[in-house]
Short mmCIF file of C-alpha atoms and ligand atoms in Angstrom, two decimals:
data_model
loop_
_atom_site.label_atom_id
_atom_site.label_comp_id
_atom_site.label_asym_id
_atom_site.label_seq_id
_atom_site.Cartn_x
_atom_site.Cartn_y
_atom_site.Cartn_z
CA UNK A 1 4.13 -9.73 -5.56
CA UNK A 2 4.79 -8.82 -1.83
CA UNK A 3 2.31 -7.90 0.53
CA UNK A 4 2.09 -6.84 3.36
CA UNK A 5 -0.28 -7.68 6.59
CA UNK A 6 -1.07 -5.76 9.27
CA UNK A 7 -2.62 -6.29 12.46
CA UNK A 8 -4.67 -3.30 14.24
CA UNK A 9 -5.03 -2.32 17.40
CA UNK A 10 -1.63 -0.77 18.63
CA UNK A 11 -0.77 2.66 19.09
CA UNK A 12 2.39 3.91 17.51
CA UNK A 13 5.17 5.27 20.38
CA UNK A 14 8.53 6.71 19.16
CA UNK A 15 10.56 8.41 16.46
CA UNK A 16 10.02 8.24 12.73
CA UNK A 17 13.02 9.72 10.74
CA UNK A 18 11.56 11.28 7.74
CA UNK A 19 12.98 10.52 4.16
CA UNK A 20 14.22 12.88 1.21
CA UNK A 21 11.00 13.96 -0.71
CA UNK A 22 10.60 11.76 -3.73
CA UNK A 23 8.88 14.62 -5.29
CA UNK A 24 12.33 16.89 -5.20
CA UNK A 25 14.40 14.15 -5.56
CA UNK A 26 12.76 13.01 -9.08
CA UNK A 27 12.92 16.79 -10.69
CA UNK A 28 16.65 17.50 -8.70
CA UNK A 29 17.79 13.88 -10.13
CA UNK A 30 16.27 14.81 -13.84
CA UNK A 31 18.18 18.95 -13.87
CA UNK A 32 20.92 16.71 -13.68
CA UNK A 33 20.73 16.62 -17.90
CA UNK A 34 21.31 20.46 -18.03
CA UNK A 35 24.74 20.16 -17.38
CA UNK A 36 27.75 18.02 -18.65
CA UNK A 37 29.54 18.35 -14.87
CA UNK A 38 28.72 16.57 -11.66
CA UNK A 39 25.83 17.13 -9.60
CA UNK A 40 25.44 15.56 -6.30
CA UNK A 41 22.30 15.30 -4.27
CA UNK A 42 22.34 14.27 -0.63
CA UNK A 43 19.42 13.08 1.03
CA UNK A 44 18.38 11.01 -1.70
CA UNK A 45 15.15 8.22 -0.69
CA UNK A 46 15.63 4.58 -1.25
CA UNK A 47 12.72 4.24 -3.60
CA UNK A 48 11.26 2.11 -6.45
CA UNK A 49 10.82 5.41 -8.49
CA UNK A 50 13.99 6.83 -7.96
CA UNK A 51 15.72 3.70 -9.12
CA UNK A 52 13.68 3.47 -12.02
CA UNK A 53 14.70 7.40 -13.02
CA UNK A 54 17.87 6.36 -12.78
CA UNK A 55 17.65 4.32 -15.56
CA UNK A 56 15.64 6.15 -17.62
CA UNK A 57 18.52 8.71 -16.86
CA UNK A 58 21.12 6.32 -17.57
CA UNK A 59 19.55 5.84 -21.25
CA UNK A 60 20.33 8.95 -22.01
CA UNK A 61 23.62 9.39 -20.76
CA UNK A 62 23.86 9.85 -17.35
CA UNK A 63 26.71 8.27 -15.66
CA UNK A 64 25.54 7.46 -11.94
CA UNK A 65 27.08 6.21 -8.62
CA UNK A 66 26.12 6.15 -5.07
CA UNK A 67 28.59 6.83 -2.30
CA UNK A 68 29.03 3.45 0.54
CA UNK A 69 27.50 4.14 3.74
CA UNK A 70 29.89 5.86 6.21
CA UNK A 71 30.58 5.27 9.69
CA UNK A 72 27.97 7.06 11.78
CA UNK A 73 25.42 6.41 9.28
CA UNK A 74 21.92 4.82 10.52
CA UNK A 75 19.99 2.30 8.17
CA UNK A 76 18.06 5.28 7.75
CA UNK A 77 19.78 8.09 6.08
CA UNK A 78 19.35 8.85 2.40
CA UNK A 79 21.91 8.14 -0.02
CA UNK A 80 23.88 10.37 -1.80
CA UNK A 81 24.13 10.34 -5.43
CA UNK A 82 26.18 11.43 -8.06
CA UNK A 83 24.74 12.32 -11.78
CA UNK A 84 26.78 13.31 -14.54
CA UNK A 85 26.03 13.96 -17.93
CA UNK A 86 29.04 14.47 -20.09
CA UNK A 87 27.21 13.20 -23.18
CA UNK A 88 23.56 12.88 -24.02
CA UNK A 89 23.81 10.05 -26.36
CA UNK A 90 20.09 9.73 -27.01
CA UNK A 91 17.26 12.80 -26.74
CA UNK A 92 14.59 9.95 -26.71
CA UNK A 93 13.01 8.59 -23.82
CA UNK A 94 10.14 5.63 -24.77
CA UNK A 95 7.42 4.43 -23.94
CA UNK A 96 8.45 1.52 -22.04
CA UNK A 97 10.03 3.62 -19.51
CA UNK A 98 7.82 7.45 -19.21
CA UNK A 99 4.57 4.92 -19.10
CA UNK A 100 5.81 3.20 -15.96
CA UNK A 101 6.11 7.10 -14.00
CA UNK A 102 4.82 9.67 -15.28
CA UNK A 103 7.59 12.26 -13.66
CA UNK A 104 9.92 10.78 -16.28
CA UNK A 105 8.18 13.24 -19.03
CA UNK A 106 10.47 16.02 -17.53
CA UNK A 107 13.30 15.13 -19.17
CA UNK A 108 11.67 16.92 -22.16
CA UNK A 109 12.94 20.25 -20.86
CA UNK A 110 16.06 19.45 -19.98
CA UNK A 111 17.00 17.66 -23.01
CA UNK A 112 15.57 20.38 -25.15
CA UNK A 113 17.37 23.25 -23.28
CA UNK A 114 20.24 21.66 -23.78
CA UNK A 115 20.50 19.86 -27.19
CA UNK A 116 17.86 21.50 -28.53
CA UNK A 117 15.89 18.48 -29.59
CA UNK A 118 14.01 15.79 -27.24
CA UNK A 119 11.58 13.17 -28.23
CA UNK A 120 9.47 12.06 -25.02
CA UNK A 121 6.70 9.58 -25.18
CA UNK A 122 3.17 10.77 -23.53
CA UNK A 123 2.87 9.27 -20.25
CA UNK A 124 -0.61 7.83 -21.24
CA UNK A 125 -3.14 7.13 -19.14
CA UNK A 126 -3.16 7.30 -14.79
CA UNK A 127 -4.71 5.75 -12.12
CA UNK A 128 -5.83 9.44 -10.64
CA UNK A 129 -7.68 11.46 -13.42
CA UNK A 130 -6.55 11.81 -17.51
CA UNK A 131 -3.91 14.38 -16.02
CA UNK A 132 -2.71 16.05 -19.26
CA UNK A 133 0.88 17.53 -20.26
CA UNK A 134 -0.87 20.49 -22.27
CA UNK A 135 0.29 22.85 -20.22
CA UNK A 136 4.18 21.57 -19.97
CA UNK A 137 3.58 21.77 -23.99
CA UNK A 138 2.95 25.72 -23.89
CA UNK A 139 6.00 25.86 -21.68
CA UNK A 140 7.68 24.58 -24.63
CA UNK A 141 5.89 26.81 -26.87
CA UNK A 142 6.43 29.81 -25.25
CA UNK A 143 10.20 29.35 -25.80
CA UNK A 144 10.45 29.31 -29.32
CA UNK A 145 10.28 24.90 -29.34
CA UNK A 146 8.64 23.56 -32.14
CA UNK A 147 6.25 20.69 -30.69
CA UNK A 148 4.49 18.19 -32.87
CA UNK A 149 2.62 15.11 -31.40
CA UNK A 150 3.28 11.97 -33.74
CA UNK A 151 2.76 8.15 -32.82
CA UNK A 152 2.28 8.79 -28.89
CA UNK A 153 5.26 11.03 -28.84
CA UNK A 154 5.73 14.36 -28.36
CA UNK A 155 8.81 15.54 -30.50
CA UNK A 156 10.41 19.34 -29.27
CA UNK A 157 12.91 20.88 -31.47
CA UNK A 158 14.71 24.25 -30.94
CA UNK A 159 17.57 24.00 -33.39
CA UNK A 160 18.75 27.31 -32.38
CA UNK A 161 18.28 26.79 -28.54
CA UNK A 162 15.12 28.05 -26.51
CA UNK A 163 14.48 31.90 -26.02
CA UNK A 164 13.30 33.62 -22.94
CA UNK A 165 9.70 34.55 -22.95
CA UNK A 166 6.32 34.88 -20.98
CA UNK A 167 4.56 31.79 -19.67
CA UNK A 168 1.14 32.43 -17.55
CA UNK A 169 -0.52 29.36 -16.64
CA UNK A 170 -3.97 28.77 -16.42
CA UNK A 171 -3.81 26.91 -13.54
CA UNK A 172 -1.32 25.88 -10.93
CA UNK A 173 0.97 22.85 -12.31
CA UNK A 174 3.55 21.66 -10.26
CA UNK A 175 5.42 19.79 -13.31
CA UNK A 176 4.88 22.55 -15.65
CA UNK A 177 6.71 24.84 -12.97
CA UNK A 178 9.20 22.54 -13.24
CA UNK A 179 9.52 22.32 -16.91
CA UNK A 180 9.27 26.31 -17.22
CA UNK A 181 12.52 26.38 -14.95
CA UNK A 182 14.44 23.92 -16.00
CA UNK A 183 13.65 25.05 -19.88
CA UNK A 184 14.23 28.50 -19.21
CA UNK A 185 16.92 28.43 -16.96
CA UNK A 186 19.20 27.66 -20.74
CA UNK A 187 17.43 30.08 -22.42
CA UNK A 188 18.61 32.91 -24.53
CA UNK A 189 16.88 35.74 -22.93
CA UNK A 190 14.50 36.28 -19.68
CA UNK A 191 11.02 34.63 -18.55
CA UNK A 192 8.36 35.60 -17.18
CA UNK A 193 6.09 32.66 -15.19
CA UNK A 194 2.85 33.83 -13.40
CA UNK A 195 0.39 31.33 -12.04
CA UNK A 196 3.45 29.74 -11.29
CA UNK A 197 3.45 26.54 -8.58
CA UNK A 198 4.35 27.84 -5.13
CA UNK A 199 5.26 24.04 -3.94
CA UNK A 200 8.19 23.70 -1.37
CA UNK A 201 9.85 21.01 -4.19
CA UNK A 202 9.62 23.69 -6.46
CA UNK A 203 11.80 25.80 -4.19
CA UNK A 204 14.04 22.82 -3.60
CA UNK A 205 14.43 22.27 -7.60
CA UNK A 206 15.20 26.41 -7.77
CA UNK A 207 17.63 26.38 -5.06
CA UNK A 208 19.53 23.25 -6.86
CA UNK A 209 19.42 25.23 -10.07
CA UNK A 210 20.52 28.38 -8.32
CA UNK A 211 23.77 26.28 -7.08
CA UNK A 212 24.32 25.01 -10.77
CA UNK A 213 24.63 28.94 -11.82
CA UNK A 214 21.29 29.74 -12.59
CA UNK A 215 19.65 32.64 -12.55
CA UNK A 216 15.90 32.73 -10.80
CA UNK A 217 13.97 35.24 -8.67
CA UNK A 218 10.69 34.25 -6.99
CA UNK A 219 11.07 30.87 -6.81
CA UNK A 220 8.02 29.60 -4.10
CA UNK A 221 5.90 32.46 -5.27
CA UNK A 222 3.46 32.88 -8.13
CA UNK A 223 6.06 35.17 -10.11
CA UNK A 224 8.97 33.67 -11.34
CA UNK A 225 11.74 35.11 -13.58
CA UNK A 226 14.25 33.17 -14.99
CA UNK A 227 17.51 35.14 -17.06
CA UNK A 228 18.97 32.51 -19.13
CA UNK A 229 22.47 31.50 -18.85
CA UNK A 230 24.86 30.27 -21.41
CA UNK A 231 25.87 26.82 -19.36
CA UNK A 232 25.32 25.42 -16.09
CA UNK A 233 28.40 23.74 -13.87
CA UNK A 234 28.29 21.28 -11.05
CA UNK A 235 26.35 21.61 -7.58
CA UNK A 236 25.81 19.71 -4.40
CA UNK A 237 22.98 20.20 -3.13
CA UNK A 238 20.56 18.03 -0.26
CA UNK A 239 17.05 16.87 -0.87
CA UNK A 240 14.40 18.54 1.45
CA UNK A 241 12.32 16.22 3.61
CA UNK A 242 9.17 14.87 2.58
CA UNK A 243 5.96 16.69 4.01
CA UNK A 244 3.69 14.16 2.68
CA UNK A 245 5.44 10.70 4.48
CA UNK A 246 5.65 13.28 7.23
CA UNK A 247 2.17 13.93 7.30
CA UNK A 248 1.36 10.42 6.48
CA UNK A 249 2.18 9.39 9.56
CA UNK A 250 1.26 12.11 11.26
CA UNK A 251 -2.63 10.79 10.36
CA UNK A 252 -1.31 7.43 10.67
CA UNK A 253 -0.97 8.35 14.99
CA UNK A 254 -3.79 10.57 15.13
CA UNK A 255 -5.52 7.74 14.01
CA UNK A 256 -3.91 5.14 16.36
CA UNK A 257 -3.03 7.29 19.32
CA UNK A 258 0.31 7.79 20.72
CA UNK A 259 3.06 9.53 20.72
CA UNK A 260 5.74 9.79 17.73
CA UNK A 261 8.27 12.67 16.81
CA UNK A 262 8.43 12.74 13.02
CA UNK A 263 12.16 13.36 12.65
CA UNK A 264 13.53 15.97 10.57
CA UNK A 265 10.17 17.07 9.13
CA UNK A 266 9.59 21.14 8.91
CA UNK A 267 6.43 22.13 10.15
CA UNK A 268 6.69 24.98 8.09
CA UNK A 269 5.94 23.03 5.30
CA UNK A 270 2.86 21.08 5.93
CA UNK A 271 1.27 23.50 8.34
CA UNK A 272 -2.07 23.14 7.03
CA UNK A 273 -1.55 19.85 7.42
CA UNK A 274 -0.82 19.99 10.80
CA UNK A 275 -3.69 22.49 12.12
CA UNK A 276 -6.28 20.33 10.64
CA UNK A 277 -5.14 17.74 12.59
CA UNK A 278 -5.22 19.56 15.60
CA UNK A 279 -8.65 20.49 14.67
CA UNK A 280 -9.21 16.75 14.71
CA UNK A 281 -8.18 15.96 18.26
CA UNK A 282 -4.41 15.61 17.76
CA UNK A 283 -1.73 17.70 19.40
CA UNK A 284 0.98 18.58 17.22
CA UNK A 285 4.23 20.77 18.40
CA UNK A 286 7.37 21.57 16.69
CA UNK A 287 10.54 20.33 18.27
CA UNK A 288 14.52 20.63 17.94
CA UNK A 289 14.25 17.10 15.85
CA UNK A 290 11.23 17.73 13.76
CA UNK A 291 7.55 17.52 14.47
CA UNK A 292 5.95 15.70 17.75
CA UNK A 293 2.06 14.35 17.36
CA UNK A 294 0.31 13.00 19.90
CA UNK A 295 -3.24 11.82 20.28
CA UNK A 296 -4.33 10.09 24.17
CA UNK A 297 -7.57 9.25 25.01
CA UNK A 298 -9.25 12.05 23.27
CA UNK A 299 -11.65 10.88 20.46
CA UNK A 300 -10.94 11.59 16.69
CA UNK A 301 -13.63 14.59 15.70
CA UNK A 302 -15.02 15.52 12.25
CA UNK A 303 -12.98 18.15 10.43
CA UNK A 304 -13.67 18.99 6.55
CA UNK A 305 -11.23 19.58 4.11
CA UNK A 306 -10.25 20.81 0.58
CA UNK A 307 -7.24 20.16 -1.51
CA UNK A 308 -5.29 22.88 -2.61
CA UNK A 309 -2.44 23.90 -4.13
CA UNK A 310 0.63 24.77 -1.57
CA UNK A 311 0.15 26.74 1.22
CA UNK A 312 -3.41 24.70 1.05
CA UNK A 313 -4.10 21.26 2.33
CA UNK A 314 -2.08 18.74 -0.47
CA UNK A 315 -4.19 16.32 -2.86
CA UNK A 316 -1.54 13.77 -2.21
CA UNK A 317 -2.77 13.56 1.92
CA UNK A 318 -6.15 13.46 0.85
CA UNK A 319 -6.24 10.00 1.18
CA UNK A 320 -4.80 9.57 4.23
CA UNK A 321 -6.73 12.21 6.15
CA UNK A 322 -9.76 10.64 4.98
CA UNK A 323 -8.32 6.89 6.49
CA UNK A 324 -8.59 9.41 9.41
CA UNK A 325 -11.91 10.85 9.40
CA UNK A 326 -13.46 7.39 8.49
CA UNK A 327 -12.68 6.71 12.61
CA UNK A 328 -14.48 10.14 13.54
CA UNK A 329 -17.60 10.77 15.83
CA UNK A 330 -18.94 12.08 12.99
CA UNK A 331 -19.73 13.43 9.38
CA UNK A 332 -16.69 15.15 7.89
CA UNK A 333 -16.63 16.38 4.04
CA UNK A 334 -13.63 15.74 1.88
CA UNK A 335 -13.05 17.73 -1.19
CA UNK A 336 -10.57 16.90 -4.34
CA UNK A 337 -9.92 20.01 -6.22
CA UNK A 338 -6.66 18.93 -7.93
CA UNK A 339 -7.31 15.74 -10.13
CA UNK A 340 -10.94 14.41 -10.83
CA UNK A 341 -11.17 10.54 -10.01
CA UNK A 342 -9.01 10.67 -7.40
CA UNK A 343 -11.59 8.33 -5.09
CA UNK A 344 -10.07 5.02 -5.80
CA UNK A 345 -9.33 4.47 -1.98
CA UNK A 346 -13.18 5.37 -1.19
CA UNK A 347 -14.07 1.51 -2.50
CA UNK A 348 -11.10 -0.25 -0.39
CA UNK A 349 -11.94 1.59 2.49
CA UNK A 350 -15.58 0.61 2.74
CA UNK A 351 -13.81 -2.71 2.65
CA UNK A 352 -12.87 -1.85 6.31
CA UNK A 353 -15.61 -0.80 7.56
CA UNK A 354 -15.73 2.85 6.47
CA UNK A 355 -18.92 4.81 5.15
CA UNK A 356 -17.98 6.98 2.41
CA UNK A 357 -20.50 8.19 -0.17
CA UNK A 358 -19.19 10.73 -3.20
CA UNK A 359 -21.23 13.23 -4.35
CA UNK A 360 -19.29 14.40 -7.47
CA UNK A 361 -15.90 16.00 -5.95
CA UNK A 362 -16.68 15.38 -2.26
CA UNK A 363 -16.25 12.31 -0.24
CA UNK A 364 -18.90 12.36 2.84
CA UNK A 365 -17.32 10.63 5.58
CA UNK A 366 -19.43 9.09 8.51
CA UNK A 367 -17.60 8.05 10.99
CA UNK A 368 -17.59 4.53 12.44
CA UNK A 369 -16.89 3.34 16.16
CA UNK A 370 -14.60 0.28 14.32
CA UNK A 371 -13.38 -0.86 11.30
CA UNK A 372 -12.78 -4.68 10.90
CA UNK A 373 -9.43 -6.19 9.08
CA UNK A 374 -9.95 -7.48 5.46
CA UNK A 375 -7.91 -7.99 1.98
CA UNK A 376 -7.44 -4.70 0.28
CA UNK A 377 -5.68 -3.28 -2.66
CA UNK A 378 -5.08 0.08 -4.12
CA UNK A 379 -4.56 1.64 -7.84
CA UNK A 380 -1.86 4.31 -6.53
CA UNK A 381 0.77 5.46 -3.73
CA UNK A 382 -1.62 7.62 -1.61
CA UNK A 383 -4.34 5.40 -1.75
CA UNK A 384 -2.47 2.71 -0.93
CA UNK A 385 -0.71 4.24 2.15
CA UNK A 386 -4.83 5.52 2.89
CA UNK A 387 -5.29 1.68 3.65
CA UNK A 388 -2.11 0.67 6.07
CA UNK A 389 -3.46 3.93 8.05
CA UNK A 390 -6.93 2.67 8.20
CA UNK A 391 -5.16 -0.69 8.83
CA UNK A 392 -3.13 0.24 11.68
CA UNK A 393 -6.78 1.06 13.58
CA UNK A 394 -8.90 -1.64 12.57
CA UNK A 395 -9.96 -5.22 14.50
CA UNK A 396 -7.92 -7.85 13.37
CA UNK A 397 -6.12 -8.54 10.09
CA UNK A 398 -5.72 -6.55 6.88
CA UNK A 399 -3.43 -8.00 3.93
CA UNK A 400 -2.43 -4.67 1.68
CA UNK A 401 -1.89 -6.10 -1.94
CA UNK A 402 -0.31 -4.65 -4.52
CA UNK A 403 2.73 -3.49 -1.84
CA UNK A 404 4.57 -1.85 -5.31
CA UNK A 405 2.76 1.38 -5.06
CA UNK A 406 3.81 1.87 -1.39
CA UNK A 407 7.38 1.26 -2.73
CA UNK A 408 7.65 3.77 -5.08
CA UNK A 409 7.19 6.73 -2.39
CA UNK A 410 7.27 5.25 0.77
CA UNK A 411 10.79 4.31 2.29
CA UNK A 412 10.66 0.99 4.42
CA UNK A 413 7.66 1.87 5.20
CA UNK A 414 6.70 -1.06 7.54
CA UNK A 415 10.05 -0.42 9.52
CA UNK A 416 9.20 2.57 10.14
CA UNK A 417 5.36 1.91 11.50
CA UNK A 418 6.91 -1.53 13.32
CA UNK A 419 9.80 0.58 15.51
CA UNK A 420 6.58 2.81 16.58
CA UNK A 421 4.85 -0.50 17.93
CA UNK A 422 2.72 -1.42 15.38
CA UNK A 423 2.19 -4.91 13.92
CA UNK A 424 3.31 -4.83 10.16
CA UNK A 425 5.00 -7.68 8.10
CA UNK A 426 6.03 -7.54 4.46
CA UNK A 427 5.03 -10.82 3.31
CA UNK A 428 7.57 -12.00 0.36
CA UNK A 429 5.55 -12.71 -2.98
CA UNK A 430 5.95 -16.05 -4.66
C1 LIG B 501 2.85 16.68 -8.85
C2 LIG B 501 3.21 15.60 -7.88
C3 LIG B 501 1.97 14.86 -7.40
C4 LIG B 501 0.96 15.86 -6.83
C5 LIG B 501 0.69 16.98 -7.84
C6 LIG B 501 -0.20 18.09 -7.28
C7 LIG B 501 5.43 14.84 -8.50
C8 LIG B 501 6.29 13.75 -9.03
N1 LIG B 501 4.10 14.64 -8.51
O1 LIG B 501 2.24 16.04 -9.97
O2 LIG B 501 2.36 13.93 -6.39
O3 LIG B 501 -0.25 15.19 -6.55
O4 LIG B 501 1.93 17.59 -8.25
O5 LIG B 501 0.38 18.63 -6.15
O6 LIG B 501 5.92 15.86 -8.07
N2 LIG B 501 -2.61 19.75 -15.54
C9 LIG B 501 -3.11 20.05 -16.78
N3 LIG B 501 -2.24 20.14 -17.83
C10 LIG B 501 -0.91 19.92 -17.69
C11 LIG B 501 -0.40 19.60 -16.39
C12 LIG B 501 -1.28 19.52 -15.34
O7 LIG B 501 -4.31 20.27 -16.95
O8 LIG B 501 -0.18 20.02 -18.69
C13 LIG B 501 -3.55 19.63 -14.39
C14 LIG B 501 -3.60 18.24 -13.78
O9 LIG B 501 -4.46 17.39 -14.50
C15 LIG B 501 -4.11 18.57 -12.39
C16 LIG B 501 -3.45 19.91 -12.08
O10 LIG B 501 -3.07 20.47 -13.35
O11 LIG B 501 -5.50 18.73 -12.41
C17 LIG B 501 -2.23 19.84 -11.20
O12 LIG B 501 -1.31 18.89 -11.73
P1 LIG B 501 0.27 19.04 -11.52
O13 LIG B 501 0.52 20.02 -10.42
O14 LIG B 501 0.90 19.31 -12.85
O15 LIG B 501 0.68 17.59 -11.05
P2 LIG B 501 2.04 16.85 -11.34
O16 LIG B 501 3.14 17.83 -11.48
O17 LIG B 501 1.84 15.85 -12.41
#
């Protein structure tokens, strides 16, 4: 397995061109099953996940290609894509394949709405709290599916196609958004969402649906409606940039210092983001390219945070800010309302140097004059990505095992940090 070593110290100087969002791109690449025509997403990240969706995809039908890089190109742009699924040959998707990303469950709506039968294997356990699919389940429910649970899979039938109808969630779900438009959108018949996820790749997903012919109003608000359509046609549609590598790095220089523009990121849509780390000592403008953070000379101060769903501060830069706030003159307070157990990086960061105790679902944070280089690992993507940031700002060596997680959502990641300045090597497992 690769790893990959790091040595602290330097602060990051330059531009970072930000990726596609692998959290559009995996529901955008999975709508994809709603129609037998063509659907084309620009913008698409080069990513361990989205490769494997594509051949979870590919198992049930989907004919894919990828268009050649053209002349003007950098080694950074996304790739385009083409999906197509004429045929679904097979409505199951196992175990094997849903247990290695949990995203994959999604096909369930898709494959439901439109042959009106899927069988979907639970996802099973995760690194980051039980995280049920209850919820996605009542989606299914509410429709008119019939959904039994038998031998680890979930089997959905709706031999005479899903029917509009009202869906209010208990709490905000960003997948079950997903699966209540993508279900409904082939519906006979309108639905109602409230509580519905207000997420910027939720917006992404509507707009892409919108373009197929679908039929949605209130899409990035907590109302919804959805008037089915008979079929859907083909769309072309680009993949919105990713506000969590964007604010990834954005911690990653307020940690080291510096001065980076985080090209093609949208301020708009990580602005809590961004204010709490101008509350920390960064300074953070919005350019023509993207998003400009700089932090020189001044210290890094305390600054406590909560997770919350979107417009609030995002569980998945939890991690990362709290890489940050391990480096602050002082005690900060870091809250996880989202998933329980999502600490993992608390352990890995003490490794460094950093004083973290929990207290149920709050990390205190004491800040530390320096961390110190060591051997780390990490159970998942954030946390991982939590440790190169701490890394980047610690004495000497650190060698970041378990380098798969940062592949599935982080797009040559130490290119990326090494144009800025920084010292980062993949180092090829044996
Ligand atoms: C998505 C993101 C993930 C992000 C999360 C929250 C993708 C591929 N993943 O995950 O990176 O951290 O949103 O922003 O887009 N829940 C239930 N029952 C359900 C479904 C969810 O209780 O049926 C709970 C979860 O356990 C969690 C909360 O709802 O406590 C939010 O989860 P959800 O928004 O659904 O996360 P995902 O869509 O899985």
């Amino acid at each position: 397995m690769d790893r990959i070593r790091i040595v602290g110290g330097n602060s990051l100087q330059g531009t970072i061109p930000i990726s596609g969002a692998k959290n559009a791109a995996l529901p955008l690449m999975i709508a994809s099953l709603l129609t037998p025509k063509t659907l084309t997403l620009e913008n698409v990240p080069r990513l361990a996940d989205v490769s494997l969706l594509v051949r979870i995809l590919g198992n049930h039908g989907v004919d894919y290609s990828v268009d050649g890089k053209r002349v003007g190109d950098t080694q950074m742009a996304g790739n385009t894509i083409h999906l197509s699924a004429a045929d679904i040959v097979d409505t199951t998707a196992p175990y094997d394949l849903v247990s290695k990303m949990r995203a994959s469950f999604w096909v369930i709506a898709p494959l439901l709405a439109r042959t009106g039968k899927a069988t979907v294997s639970l996802p099973g356990g995760c690194a980051i709290g039980t995280r049920p699919v209850d919820l996605l389940l009542m989606v299914l429910k509410a429709l008119g599916a019939k959904v039994e649970i038998d031998s680890g899979y979930v089997i959905a039938e709706a031999g005479r196609g899903l029917r509009g109808g009202e869906i209010e969630f208990p709490k905000v779900t960003v997948g079950g958004t997903h699966t209540a438009l993508m279900a409904a959108c082939l519906a006979e018949g309108t639905t109602l969402v409230r509580g519905a996820a207000c997420e910027p790749e939720v917006v992404d997903l509507a707009a892409c649906l919108t373009k197929m012919g679908a039929r949605i109003r209130g899409a990035g608000t907590p109302t919804i409606e959805i008037e089915g359509v008979t079929s859907l046609g083909p769309a072309r549609h680009a993949v919105l940039p990713d506000r969590i590598e964007a604010g990834t790095y954005a911690c990653a220089v307020a940690m080291t210092g510096g001065d980076v523009v985080l090209e093609g990121a949208r301020p708009e849509l990580m602005q809590t983001g961004l204010d709490l780390l101008a509350k920390a000592g960064a300074q953070v403008s919005s350019t023509n390219s993207g998003v400009r953070v700089t932090r020189n000379g001044a210290g890094i101060l305390p600054v406590d945070v909560e997770t919350a769903p979107f417009p609030g501060f995002p569980t998945d830069l939890q991690a990362q800010f709290m890489a940050l706030m391990t480096r602050a003159a002082g005690r900060s307070r870091i809250t996880e309302t989202i998933f329980e157990n999502r600490f993992m990086h608390v352990q890995e960061l003490a490794r460094l140097g950093a004083q973290i105790s929990l207290e149920g679902d709050t990390a205190i944070v004491e800040g530390v004059a320096r961390l110190r280089g060591a051997p780390v690992m990490a159970t998942d993507l954030r946390a991982s990505v939590s440790l190169v940031i701490a890394a980047l700002a610690a004495e000497g060596e650190t060698i970041v095992n378990r380098v798969y997680h940062l592949d599935r959502g982080f797009e040559r990641l130490e290119q990326k940090l090494a144009d800025c300045g920084a010292t980062v090597e993949r180092l090829a497992g044996s």
